PDB file of C-alpha atoms and ligand atoms in Angstrom:
ATOM      1  CA  MET J  18      14.059   8.421   5.362  1.00  0.00           C
ATOM      2  CA  LYS J  19      16.475   8.289   2.483  1.00  0.00           C
ATOM      3  CA  GLU J  20      15.156   7.534  -0.972  1.00  0.00           C
ATOM      4  CA  GLU J  21      17.118   4.320  -1.117  1.00  0.00           C
ATOM      5  CA  GLU J  22      15.607   3.056   2.128  1.00  0.00           C
ATOM      6  CA  LYS J  23      12.095   3.833   0.968  1.00  0.00           C
ATOM      7  CA  LEU J  24      12.577   1.658  -2.090  1.00  0.00           C
ATOM      8  CA  GLY J  25      13.469  -1.477  -0.141  1.00  0.00           C
ATOM      9  CA  SER J  26      12.368  -4.542  -2.052  1.00  0.00           C
ATOM     10  CA  VAL J  27      11.820  -2.480  -5.180  1.00  0.00           C
ATOM     11  CA  LYS J  28      15.574  -2.164  -5.660  1.00  0.00           C
ATOM     12  CA  ARG J  29      15.348  -5.386  -7.622  1.00  0.00           C
ATOM     13  CA  PHE J  30      13.878  -3.411 -10.519  1.00  0.00           C
ATOM     14  CA  GLY J  31      17.044  -1.332 -10.834  1.00  0.00           C
ATOM     15  CA  ALA J  32      16.633   1.800 -12.922  1.00  0.00           C
ATOM     16  CA  ARG J  33      13.495   0.582 -14.666  1.00  0.00           C
ATOM     17  CA  TYR J  34       9.807   1.565 -14.395  1.00  0.00           C
ATOM     18  CA  GLY J  35      10.166   5.045 -12.891  1.00  0.00           C
ATOM     19  CA  ARG J  36      10.456   6.425  -9.390  1.00  0.00           C
ATOM     20  CA  LYS J  37       6.823   7.200  -8.536  1.00  0.00           C
ATOM     21  CA  THR J  38       5.536   3.882  -9.745  1.00  0.00           C
ATOM     22  CA  LYS J  39       8.145   2.033  -7.750  1.00  0.00           C
ATOM     23  CA  LEU J  40       7.475   4.072  -4.605  1.00  0.00           C
ATOM     24  CA  LYS J  41       3.790   3.230  -4.756  1.00  0.00           C
ATOM     25  CA  PHE J  42       4.517  -0.387  -5.450  1.00  0.00           C
ATOM     26  CA  SER J  43       6.991  -0.637  -2.582  1.00  0.00           C
ATOM     27  CA  LYS J  44       4.309   0.528  -0.125  1.00  0.00           C
ATOM     28  CA  VAL J  45       1.896  -2.090  -1.363  1.00  0.00           C
ATOM     29  CA  GLU J  46       4.466  -4.828  -1.360  1.00  0.00           C
ATOM     30  CA  TYR J  47       5.701  -3.940   2.108  1.00  0.00           C
ATOM     31  CA  GLU J  48       2.141  -4.131   3.403  1.00  0.00           C
ATOM     32  CA  GLN J  49       1.635  -7.436   1.691  1.00  0.00           C
ATOM     33  CA  ARG J  50       4.786  -9.014   3.117  1.00  0.00           C
ATOM     34  CA  ARG J  51       4.835  -7.710   6.655  1.00  0.00           C
ATOM     35  CA  LEU J  52       3.295  -9.466   9.627  1.00  0.00           C
ATOM     36  CA  HIS J  53      -0.197  -8.228  10.392  1.00  0.00           C
ATOM     37  CA  LYS J  54      -2.224  -8.149  13.556  1.00  0.00           C
ATOM     38  CA  CYS J  55      -4.547 -11.082  13.985  1.00  0.00           C
ATOM     39  CA  PRO J  56      -8.225 -10.125  14.334  1.00  0.00           C
ATOM     40  CA  TYR J  57      -8.776 -13.237  16.464  1.00  0.00           C
ATOM     41  CA  CYS J  58      -5.897 -13.362  18.950  1.00  0.00           C
ATOM     42  CA  SER J  59      -4.537  -9.810  18.474  1.00  0.00           C
ATOM     43  CA  LYS J  60      -0.973 -11.068  18.019  1.00  0.00           C
ATOM     44  CA  THR J  61       1.101  -9.667  15.192  1.00  0.00           C
ATOM     45  CA  ALA J  62       1.628 -12.983  13.486  1.00  0.00           C
ATOM     46  CA  VAL J  63      -0.528 -12.945  10.377  1.00  0.00           C
ATOM     47  CA  LYS J  64       1.114 -13.622   7.037  1.00  0.00           C
ATOM     48  CA  ARG J  65      -0.385 -13.647   3.574  1.00  0.00           C
ATOM     49  CA  VAL J  66      -0.763 -17.113   2.096  1.00  0.00           C
ATOM     50  CA  ALA J  67      -2.216 -16.043  -1.244  1.00  0.00           C
ATOM     51  CA  VAL J  68      -4.224 -13.159  -2.661  1.00  0.00           C
ATOM     52  CA  GLY J  69      -6.753 -12.285   0.046  1.00  0.00           C
ATOM     53  CA  ILE J  70      -5.897 -15.293   2.201  1.00  0.00           C
ATOM     54  CA  TRP J  71      -4.220 -14.713   5.536  1.00  0.00           C
ATOM     55  CA  HIS J  72      -2.893 -17.092   8.126  1.00  0.00           C
ATOM     56  CA  CYS J  73      -2.080 -16.502  11.789  1.00  0.00           C
ATOM     57  CA  ARG J  74       0.959 -18.400  13.020  1.00  0.00           C
ATOM     58  CA  LYS J  75      -0.115 -18.001  16.603  1.00  0.00           C
ATOM     59  CA  CYS J  76      -3.687 -19.249  16.724  1.00  0.00           C
ATOM     60  CA  ASN J  77      -3.609 -20.994  13.332  1.00  0.00           C
ATOM     61  CA  ALA J  78      -6.582 -19.047  12.013  1.00  0.00           C
ATOM     62  CA  LYS J  79      -6.916 -18.864   8.260  1.00  0.00           C
ATOM     63  CA  PHE J  80      -9.210 -16.167   6.989  1.00  0.00           C
ATOM     64  CA  ALA J  81     -10.056 -13.841   4.116  1.00  0.00           C
ATOM     65  CA  GLY J  82      -8.848 -10.274   3.999  1.00  0.00           C
ATOM     66  CA  LYS J  83      -7.889  -7.715   1.397  1.00  0.00           C
ATOM     67  CA  ALA J  84      -5.547  -8.758  -1.389  1.00  0.00           C
ATOM     68  CA  TYR J  85      -2.494  -6.985   0.019  1.00  0.00           C
ATOM     69  CA  SER J  86      -3.553  -6.205   3.560  1.00  0.00           C
ATOM     70  CA  VAL J  87      -5.691  -7.661   6.304  1.00  0.00           C
ATOM     71  CA  SER J  88      -7.873  -4.583   6.605  1.00  0.00           C
ATOM     72  CA  LYS J  89      -8.951  -1.876   4.202  1.00  0.00           C
ATOM     73  CA  LYS J  90      -7.911   1.408   5.731  1.00  0.00           C
ATOM     74  CA  VAL J  91      -4.170   1.162   6.361  1.00  0.00           C
ATOM     75  CA  LEU J  92      -3.125   0.563   2.795  1.00  0.00           C
ATOM     76  CA  ALA J  93      -5.461   3.027   1.116  1.00  0.00           C
ATOM     77  CA  LYS J  94      -4.164   5.811   3.351  1.00  0.00           C
ATOM     78  CA  GLU J  95      -0.497   5.003   2.786  1.00  0.00           C
ATOM     79  CA  VAL J  96      -0.842   4.826  -0.972  1.00  0.00           C
ATOM     80  CA  GLU J  97      -2.722   8.115  -1.042  1.00  0.00           C
ATOM     81  CA  GLU J  98       0.208   9.805   0.685  1.00  0.00           C
ATOM     82  CA  VAL J  99       2.510   8.731  -2.119  1.00  0.00           C
ATOM     83  CA  ALA J 100       0.023   9.669  -4.816  1.00  0.00           C
ATOM     84  CA  GLU J 101       0.677  13.042  -6.337  1.00  0.00           C
ATOM     85  CA  GLU J 102      -0.555  16.245  -7.869  1.00  0.00           C
ATOM     86  CA  PRO J 103      -3.566  17.578  -6.058  1.00  0.00           C
ATOM     87  CA  GLU J 104      -3.348  20.477  -8.554  1.00  0.00           C
ATOM     88  CA  THR J 105      -5.177  18.505 -11.210  1.00  0.00           C
ATOM     89  CA  VAL J 106      -8.127  18.140  -8.881  1.00  0.00           C
ATOM     90  CA  LYS J 107      -8.098  21.857  -8.146  1.00  0.00           C
ATOM     91  CA  GLU J 108      -8.204  22.791 -11.817  1.00  0.00           C
ATOM     92  CA  GLU J 109     -11.190  20.570 -12.426  1.00  0.00           C
ATOM     93  CA  ALA J 110     -13.052  22.158  -9.536  1.00  0.00           C
ATOM     94  CA  GLU J 111     -12.445  25.638 -10.914  1.00  0.00           C
ATOM     95  CA  GLU J 112     -13.793  24.664 -14.309  1.00  0.00           C
ATOM     96  CA  GLN J 113     -16.959  23.369 -12.751  1.00  0.00           C
ATOM     97  CA  VAL J 114     -17.549  26.667 -10.970  1.00  0.00           C
ATOM     98  CA  LEU J 115     -17.188  28.551 -14.265  1.00  0.00           C
ATOM     99  CA  GLU J 116     -19.684  26.326 -15.987  1.00  0.00           C
ATOM    100  CA  GLU J 117     -22.254  26.887 -13.274  1.00  0.00           C
ATOM    101  CA  ALA J 118     -21.899  30.687 -13.496  1.00  0.00           C
TER     102      ALA J 118
HETATM  103 ZN1  LIG I 221      -4.242 -15.275  15.677  1.00  0.00          ZN
END
């Protein structure tokens, strides 16, 4: 995927706010806007009405979910992939070992 394609809706911000921030935000916003699978009728026809409120166009079910996604897992995983620098975590772990010894 080209960088430009990844940005998608975030292009509206132009050159502002920084690349990493916008990449993370674009993932969240994509998840928020896309059609989700309905937990009741299993059709992919669920849209977000408001924060945490989801509505299925197929079976007309209105229910509570996460703020930007119907379920927890999908979004958390995707955002983690964009998140950076595992090195910081490594350094902290090493320091802890030294303190124990
Ligand atoms: Zn449904």
